[in-house]
mmCIF file with all atom_site columns, C-alpha atoms in Angstrom:
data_model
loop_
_atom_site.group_PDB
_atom_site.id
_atom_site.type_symbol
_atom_site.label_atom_id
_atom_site.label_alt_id
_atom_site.label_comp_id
_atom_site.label_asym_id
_atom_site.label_entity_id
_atom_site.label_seq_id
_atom_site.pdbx_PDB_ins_code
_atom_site.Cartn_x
_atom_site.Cartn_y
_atom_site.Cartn_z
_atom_site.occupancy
_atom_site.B_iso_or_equiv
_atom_site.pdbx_formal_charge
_atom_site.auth_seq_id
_atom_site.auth_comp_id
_atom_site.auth_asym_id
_atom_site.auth_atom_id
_atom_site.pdbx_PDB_model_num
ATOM 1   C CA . UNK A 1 1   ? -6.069  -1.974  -7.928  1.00 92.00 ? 1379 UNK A CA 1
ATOM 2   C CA . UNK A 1 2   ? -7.438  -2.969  -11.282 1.00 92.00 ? 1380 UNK A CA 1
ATOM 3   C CA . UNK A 1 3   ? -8.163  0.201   -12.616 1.00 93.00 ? 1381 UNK A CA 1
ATOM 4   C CA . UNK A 1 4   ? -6.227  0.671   -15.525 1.00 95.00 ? 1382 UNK A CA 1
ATOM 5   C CA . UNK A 1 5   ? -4.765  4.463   -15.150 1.00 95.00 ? 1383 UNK A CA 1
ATOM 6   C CA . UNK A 1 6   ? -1.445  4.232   -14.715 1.00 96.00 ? 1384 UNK A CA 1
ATOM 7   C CA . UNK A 1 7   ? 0.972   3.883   -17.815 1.00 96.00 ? 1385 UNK A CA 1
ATOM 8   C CA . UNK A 1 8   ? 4.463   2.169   -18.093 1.00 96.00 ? 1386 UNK A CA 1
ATOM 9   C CA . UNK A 1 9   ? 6.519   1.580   -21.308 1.00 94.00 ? 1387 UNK A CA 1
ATOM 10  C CA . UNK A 1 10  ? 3.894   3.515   -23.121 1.00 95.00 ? 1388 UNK A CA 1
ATOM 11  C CA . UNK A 1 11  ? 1.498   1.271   -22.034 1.00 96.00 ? 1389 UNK A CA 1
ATOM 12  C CA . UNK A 1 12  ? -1.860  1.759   -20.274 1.00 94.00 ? 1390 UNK A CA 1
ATOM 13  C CA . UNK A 1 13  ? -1.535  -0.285  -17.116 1.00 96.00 ? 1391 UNK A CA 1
ATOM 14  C CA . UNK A 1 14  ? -3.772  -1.894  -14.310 1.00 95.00 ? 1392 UNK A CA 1
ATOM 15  C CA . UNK A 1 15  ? -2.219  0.606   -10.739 1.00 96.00 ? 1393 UNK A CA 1
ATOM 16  C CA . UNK A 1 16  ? -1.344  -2.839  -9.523  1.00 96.00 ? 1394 UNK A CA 1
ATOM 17  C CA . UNK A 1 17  ? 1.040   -3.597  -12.126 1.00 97.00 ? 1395 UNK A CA 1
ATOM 18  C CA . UNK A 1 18  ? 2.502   0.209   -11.650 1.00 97.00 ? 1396 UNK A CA 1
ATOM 19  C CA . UNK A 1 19  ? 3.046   -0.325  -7.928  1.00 97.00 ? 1397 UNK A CA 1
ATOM 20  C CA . UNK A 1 20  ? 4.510   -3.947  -8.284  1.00 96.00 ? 1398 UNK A CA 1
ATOM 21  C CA . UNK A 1 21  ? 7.149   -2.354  -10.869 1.00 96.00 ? 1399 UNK A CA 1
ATOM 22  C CA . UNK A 1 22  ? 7.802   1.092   -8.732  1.00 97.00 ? 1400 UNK A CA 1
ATOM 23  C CA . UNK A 1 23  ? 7.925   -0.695  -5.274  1.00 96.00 ? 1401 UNK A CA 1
ATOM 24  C CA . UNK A 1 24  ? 10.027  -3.606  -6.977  1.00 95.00 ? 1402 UNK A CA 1
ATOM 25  C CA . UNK A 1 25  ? 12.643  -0.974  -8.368  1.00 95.00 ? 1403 UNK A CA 1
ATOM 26  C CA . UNK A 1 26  ? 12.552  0.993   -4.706  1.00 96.00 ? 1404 UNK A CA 1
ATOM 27  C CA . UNK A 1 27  ? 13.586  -2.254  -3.079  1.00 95.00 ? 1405 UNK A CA 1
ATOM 28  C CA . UNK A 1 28  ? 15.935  -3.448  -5.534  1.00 93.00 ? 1406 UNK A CA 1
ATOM 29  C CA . UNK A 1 29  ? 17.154  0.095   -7.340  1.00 93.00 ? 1407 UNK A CA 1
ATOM 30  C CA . UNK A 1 30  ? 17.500  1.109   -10.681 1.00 90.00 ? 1408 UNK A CA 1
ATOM 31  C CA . UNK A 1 31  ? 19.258  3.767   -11.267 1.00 81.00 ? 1409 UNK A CA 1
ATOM 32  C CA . UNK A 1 32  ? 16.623  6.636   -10.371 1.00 87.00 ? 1410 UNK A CA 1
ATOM 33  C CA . UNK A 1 33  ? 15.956  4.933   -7.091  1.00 92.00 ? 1411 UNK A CA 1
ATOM 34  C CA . UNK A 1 34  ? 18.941  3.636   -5.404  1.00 92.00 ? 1412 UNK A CA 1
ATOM 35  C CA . UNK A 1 35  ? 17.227  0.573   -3.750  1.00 94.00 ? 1413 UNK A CA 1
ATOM 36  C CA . UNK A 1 36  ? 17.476  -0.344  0.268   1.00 94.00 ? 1414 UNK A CA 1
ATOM 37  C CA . UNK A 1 37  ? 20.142  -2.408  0.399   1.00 93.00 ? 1415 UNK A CA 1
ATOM 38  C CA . UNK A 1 38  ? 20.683  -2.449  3.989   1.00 93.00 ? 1416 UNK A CA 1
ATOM 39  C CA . UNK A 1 39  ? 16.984  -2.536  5.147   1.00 95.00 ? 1417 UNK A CA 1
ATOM 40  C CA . UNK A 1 40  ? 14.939  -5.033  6.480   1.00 95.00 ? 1418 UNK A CA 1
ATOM 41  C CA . UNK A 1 41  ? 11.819  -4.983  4.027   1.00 96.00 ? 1419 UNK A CA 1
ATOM 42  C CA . UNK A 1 42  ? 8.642   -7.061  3.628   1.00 96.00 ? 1420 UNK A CA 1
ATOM 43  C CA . UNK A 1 43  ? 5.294   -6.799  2.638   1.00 97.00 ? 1421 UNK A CA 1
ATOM 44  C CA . UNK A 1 44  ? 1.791   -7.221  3.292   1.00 97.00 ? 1422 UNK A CA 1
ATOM 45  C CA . UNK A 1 45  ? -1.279  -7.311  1.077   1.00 96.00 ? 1423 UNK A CA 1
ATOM 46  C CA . UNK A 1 46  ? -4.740  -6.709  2.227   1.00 94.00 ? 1424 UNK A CA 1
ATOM 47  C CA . UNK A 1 47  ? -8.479  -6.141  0.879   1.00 92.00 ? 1425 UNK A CA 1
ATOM 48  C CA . UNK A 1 48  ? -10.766 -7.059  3.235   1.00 92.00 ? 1426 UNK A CA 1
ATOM 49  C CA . UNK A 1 49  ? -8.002  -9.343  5.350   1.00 91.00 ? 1427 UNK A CA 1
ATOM 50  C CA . UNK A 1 50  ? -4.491  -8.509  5.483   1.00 94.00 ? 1428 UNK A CA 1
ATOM 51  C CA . UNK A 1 51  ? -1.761  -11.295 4.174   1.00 94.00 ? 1429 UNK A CA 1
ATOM 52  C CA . UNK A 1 52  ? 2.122   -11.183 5.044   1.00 95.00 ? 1430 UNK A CA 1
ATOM 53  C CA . UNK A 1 53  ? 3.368   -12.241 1.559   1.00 96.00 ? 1431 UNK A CA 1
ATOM 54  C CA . UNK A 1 54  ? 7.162   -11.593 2.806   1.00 96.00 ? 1432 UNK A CA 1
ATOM 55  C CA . UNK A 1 55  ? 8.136   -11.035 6.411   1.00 96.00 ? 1433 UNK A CA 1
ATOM 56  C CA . UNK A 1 56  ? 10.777  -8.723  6.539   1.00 96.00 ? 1434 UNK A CA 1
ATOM 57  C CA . UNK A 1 57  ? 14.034  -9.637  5.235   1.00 95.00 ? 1435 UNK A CA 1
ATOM 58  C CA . UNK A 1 58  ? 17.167  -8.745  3.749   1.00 95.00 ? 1436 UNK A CA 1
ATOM 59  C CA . UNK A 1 59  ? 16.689  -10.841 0.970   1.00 95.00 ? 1437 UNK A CA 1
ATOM 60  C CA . UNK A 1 60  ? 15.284  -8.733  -1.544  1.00 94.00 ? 1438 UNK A CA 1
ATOM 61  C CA . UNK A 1 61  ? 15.090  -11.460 -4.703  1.00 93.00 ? 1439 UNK A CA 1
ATOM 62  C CA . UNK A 1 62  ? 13.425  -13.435 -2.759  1.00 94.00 ? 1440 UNK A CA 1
ATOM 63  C CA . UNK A 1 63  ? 10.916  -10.107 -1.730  1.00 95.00 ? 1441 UNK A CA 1
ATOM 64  C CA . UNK A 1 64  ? 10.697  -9.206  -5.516  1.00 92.00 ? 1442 UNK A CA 1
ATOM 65  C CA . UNK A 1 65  ? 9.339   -12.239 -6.302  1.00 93.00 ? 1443 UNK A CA 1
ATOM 66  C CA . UNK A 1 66  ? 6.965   -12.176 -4.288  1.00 95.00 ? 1444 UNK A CA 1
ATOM 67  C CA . UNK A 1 67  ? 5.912   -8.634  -5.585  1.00 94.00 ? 1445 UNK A CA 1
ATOM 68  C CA . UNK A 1 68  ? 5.730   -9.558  -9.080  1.00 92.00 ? 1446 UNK A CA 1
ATOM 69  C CA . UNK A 1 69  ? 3.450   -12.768 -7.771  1.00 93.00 ? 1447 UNK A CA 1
ATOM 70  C CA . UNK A 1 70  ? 0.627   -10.056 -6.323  1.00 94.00 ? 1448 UNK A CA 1
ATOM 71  C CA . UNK A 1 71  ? -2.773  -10.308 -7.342  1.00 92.00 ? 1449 UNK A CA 1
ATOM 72  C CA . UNK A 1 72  ? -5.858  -8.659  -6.755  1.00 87.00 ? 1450 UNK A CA 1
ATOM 73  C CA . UNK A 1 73  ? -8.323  -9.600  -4.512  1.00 79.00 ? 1451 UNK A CA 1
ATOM 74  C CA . UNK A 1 74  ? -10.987 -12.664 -5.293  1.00 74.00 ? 1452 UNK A CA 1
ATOM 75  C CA . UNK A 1 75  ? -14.463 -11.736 -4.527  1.00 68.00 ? 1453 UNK A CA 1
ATOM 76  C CA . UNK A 1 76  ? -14.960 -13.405 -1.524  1.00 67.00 ? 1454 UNK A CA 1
ATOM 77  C CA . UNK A 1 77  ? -12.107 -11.024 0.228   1.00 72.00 ? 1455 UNK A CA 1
ATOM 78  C CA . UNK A 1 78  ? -13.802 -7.764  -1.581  1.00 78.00 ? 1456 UNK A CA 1
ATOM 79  C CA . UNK A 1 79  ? -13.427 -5.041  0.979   1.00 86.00 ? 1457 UNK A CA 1
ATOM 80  C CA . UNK A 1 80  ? -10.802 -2.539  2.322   1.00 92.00 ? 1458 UNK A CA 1
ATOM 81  C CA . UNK A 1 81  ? -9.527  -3.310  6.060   1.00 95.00 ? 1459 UNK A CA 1
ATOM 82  C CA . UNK A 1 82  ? -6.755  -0.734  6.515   1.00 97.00 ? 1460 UNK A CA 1
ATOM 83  C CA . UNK A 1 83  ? -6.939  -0.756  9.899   1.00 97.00 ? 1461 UNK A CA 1
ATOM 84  C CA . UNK A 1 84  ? -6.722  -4.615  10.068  1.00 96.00 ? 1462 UNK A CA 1
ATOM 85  C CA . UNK A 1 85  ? -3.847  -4.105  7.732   1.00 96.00 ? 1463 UNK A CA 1
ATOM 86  C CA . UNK A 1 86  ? -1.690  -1.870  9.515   1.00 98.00 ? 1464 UNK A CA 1
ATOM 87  C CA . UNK A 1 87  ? -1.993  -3.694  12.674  1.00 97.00 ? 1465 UNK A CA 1
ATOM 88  C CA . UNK A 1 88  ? -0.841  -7.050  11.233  1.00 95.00 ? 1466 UNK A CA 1
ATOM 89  C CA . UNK A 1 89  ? 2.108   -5.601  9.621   1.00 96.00 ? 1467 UNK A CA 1
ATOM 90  C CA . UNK A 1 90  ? 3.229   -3.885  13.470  1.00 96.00 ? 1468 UNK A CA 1
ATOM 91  C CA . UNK A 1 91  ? 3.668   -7.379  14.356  1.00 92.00 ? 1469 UNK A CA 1
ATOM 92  C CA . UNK A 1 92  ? 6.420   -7.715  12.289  1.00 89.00 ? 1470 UNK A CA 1
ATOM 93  C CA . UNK A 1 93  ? 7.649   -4.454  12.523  1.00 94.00 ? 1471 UNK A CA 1
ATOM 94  C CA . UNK A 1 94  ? 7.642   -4.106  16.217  1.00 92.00 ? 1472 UNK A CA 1
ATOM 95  C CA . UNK A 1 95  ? 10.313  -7.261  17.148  1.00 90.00 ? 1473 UNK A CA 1
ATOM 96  C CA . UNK A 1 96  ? 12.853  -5.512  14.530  1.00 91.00 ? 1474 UNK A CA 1
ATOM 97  C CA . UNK A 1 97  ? 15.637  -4.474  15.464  1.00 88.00 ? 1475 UNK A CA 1
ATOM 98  C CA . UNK A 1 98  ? 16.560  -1.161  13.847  1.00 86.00 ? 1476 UNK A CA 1
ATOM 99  C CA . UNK A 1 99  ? 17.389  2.363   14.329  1.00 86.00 ? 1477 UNK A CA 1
ATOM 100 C CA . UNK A 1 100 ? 14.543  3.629   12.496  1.00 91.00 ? 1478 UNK A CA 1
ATOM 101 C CA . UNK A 1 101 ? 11.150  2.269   11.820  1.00 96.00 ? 1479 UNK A CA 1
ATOM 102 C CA . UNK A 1 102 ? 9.144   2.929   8.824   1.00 96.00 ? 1480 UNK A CA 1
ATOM 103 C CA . UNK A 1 103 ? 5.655   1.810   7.163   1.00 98.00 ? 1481 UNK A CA 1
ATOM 104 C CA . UNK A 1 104 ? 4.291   2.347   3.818   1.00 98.00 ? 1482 UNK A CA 1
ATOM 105 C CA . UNK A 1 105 ? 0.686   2.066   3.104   1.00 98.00 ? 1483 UNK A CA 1
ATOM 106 C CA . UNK A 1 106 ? -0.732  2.233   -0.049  1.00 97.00 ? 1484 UNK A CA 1
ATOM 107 C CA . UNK A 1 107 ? -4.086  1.924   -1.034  1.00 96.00 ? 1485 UNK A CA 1
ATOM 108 C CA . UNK A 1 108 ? -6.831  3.368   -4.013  1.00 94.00 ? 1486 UNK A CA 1
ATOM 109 C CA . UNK A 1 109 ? -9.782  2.790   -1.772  1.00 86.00 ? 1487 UNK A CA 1
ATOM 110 C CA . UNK A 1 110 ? -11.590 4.103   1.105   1.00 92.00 ? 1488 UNK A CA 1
ATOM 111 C CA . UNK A 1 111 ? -11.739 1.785   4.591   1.00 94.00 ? 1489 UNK A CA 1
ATOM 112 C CA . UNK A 1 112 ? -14.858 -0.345  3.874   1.00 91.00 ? 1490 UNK A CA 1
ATOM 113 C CA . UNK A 1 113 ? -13.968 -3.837  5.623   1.00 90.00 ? 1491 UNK A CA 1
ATOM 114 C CA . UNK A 1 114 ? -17.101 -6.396  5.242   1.00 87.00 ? 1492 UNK A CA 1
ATOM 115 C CA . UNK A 1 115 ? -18.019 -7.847  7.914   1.00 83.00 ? 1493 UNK A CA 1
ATOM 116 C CA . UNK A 1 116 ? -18.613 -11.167 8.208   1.00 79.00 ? 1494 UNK A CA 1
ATOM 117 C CA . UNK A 1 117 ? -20.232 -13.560 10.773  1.00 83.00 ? 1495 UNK A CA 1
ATOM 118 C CA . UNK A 1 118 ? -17.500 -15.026 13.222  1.00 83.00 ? 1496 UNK A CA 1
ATOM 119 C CA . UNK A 1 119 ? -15.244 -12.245 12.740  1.00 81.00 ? 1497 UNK A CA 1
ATOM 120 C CA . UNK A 1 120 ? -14.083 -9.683  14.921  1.00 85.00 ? 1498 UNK A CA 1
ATOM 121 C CA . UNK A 1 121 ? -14.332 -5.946  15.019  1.00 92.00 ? 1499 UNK A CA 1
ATOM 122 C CA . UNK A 1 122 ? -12.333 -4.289  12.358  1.00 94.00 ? 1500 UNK A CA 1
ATOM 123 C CA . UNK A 1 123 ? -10.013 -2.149  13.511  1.00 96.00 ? 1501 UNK A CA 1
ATOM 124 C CA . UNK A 1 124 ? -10.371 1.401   13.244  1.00 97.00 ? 1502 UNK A CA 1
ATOM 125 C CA . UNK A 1 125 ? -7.360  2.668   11.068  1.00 98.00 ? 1503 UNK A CA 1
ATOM 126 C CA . UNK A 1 126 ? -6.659  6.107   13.050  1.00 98.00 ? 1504 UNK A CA 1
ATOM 127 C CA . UNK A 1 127 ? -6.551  3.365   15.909  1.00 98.00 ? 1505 UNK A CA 1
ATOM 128 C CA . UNK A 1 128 ? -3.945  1.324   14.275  1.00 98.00 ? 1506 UNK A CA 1
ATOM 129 C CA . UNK A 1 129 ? -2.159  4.261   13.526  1.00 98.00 ? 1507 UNK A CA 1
ATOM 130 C CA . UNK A 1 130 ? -2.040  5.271   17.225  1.00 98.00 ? 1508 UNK A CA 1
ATOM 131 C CA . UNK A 1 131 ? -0.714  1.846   17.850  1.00 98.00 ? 1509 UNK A CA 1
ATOM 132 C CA . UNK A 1 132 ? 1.984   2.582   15.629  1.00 98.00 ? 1510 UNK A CA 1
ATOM 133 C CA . UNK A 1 133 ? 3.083   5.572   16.884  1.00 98.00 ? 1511 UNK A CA 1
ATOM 134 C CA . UNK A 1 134 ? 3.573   4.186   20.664  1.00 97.00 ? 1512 UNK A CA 1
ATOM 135 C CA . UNK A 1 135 ? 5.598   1.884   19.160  1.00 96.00 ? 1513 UNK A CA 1
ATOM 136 C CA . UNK A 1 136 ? 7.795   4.626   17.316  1.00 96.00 ? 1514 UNK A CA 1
ATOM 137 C CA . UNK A 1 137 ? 6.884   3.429   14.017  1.00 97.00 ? 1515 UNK A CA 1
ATOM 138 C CA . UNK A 1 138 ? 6.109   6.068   10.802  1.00 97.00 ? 1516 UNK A CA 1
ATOM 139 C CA . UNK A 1 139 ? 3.500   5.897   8.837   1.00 98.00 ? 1517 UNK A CA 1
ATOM 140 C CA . UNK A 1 140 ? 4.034   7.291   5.221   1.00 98.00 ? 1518 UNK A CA 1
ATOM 141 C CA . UNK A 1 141 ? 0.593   6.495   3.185   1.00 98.00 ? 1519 UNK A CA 1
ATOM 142 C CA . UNK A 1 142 ? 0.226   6.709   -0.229  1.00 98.00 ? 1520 UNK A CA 1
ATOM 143 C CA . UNK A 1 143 ? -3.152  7.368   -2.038  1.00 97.00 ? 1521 UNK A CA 1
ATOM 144 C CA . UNK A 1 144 ? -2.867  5.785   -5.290  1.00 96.00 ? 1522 UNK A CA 1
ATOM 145 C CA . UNK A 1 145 ? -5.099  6.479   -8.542  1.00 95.00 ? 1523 UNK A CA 1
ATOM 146 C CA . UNK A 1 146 ? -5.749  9.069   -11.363 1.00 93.00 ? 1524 UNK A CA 1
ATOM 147 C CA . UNK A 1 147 ? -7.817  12.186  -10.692 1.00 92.00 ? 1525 UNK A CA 1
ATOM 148 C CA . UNK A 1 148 ? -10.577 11.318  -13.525 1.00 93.00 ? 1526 UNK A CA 1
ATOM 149 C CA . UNK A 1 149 ? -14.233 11.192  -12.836 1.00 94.00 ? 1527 UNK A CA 1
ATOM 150 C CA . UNK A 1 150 ? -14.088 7.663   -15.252 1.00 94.00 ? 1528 UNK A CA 1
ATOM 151 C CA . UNK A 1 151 ? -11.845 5.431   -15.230 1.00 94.00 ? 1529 UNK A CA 1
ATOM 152 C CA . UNK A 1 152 ? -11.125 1.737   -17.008 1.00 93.00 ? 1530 UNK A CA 1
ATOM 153 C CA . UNK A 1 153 ? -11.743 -1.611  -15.399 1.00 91.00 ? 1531 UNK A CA 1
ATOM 154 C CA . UNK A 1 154 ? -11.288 -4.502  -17.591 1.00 88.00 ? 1532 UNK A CA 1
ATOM 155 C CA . UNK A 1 155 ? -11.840 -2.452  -20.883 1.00 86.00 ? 1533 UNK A CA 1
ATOM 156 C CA . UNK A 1 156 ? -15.224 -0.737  -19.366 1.00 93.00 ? 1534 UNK A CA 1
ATOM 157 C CA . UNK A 1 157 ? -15.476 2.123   -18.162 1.00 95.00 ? 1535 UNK A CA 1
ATOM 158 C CA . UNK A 1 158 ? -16.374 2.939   -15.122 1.00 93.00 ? 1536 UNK A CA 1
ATOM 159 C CA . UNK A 1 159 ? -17.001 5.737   -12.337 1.00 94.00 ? 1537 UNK A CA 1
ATOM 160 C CA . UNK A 1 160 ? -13.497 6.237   -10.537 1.00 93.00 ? 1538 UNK A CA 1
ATOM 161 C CA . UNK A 1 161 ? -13.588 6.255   -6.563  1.00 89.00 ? 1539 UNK A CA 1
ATOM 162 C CA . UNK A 1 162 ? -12.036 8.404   -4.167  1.00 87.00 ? 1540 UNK A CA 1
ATOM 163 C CA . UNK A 1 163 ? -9.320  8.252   -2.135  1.00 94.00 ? 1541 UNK A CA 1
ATOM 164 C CA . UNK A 1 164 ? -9.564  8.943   1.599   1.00 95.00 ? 1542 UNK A CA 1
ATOM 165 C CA . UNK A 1 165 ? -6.683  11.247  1.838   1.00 95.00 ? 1543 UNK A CA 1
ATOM 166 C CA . UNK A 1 166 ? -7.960  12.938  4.969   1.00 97.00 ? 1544 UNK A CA 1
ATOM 167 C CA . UNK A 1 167 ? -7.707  9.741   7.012   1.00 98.00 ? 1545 UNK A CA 1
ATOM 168 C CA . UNK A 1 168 ? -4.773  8.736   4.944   1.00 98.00 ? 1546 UNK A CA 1
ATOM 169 C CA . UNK A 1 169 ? -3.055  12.273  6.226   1.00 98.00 ? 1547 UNK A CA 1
ATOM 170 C CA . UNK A 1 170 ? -3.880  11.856  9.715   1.00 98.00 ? 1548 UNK A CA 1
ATOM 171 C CA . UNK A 1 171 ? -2.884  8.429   9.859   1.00 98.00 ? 1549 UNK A CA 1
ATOM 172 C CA . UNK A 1 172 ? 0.507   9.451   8.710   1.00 98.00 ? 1550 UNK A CA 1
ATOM 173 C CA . UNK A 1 173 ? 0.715   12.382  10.560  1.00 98.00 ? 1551 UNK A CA 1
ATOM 174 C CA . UNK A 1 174 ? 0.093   11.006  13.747  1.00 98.00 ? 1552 UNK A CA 1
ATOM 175 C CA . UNK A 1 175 ? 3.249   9.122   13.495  1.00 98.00 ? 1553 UNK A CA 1
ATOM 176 C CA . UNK A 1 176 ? 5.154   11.408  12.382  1.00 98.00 ? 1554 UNK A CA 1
ATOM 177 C CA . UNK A 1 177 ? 5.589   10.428  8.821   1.00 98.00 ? 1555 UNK A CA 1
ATOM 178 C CA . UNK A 1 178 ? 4.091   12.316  5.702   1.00 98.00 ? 1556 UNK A CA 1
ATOM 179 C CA . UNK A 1 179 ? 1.084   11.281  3.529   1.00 98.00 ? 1557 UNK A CA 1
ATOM 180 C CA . UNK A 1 180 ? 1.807   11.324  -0.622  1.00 98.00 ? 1558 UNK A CA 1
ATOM 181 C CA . UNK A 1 181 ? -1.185  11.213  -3.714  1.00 97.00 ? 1559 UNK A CA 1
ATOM 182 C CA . UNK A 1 182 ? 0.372   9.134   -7.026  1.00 97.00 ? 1560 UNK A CA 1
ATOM 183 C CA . UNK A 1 183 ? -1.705  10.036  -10.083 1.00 96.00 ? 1561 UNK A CA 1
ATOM 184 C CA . UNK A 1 184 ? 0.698   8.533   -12.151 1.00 96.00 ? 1562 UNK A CA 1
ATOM 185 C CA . UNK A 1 185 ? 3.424   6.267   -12.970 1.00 96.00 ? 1563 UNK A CA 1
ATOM 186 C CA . UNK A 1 186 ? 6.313   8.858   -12.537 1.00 96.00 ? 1564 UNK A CA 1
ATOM 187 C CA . UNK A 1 187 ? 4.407   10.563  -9.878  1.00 97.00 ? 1565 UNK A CA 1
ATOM 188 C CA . UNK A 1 188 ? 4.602   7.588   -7.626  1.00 97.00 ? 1566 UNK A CA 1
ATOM 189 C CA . UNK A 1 189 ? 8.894   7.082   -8.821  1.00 96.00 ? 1567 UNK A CA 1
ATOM 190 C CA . UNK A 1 190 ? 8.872   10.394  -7.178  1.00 97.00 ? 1568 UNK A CA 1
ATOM 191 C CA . UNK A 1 191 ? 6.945   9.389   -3.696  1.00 97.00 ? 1569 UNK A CA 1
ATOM 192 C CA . UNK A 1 192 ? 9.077   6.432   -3.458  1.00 97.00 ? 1570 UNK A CA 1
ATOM 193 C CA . UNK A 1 193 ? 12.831  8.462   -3.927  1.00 95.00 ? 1571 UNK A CA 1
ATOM 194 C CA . UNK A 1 194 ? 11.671  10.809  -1.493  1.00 95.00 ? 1572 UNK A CA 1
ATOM 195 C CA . UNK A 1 195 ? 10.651  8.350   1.394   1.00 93.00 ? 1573 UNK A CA 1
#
């Protein structure tokens, strides 16, 4: 997420910044996305372990500030655990009580969760998403990142790394919900006023 392909204002920007401002404007609205007033919304970060930074809530300032305070991971959490990540935010999601259930994932990486000594198993993410659908949840997943063979990282550059949109896709698919590739800025705006 520190890639620096997306752009906003004019400005090249890092695609966590991008997401923090897009998924900050879908909860809240702006105008071009009319916000979710009436939904319970939280969030969860992961890289290699996954962190509920807001359970969900109704309280969306208190959500966007929690956005905006989103870094990226520190070394010692380098990794990407999406199936780790998906199951911890079920928790959540599966004692809420609402007429329709919905998760986004977003990620620019592949699943590659370290493993460490003392921890358990990582979940497998088509696993997770199975979980998900038994418990009627949708999975809409988001593969986030320009198309470029280099990209910037901290003013180098750098070779850019894929996406795993066909695990991505059947994740989402398996629940029912609908997988989405952001190459840019306005191309995300657009994933999020669909969902």
């Amino acid at each position: 997420m520190q890639i620096e392909d997306f752009v906003l204002e004019g400005k090249l920007v890092t695609r966590l910044d991008a997401v923090e401002d897009v998924f900050g404007r879908f909860v809240k609205g702006d105008g071009a996305l009319t916000g979710r007033p009436d939904d319970l919304v939280g969030l969860v970060t992961f890289a290699n372990f996954p962190d509920t930074k807001c359970p969900l809530t109704l309280s969306h300032e208190a959500l966007a500030h929690e956005i905006a305070a989103v870094k990226t991971a520190i070394p010692s959490d380098d990794g990407t655990n999406i199936g780790d990540a998906v199951a911890w935010s079920l928790e959540d999601l599966k004692t809420a009580k609402a007429k329709s259930k919905v998760m986004i994932l977003l990620t620019d990486g592949v699943n590659e969760p370290q493993r460490h000594e003392g921890m358990p198993e990582p979940l497998d993410p088509l696993e997770a998403a199975r979980i998900a659908q038994g418990l009627g949840i949708k999975l809409y997943t988001i593969g986030a990142g320009s198309t470029e063979p280099m990209v910037r990282i901290k003013g180098r550059v750098v070779p850019n790394r894929a996406v795993d949109e066909r695990l991505l896709k059947t994740m989402a698919e398996s629940t029912g919900g609908q997988h989405y590739r952001a190459t840019d800025t306005e191309g995300l705006r657009q994933i999020y006023s669909e969902i």
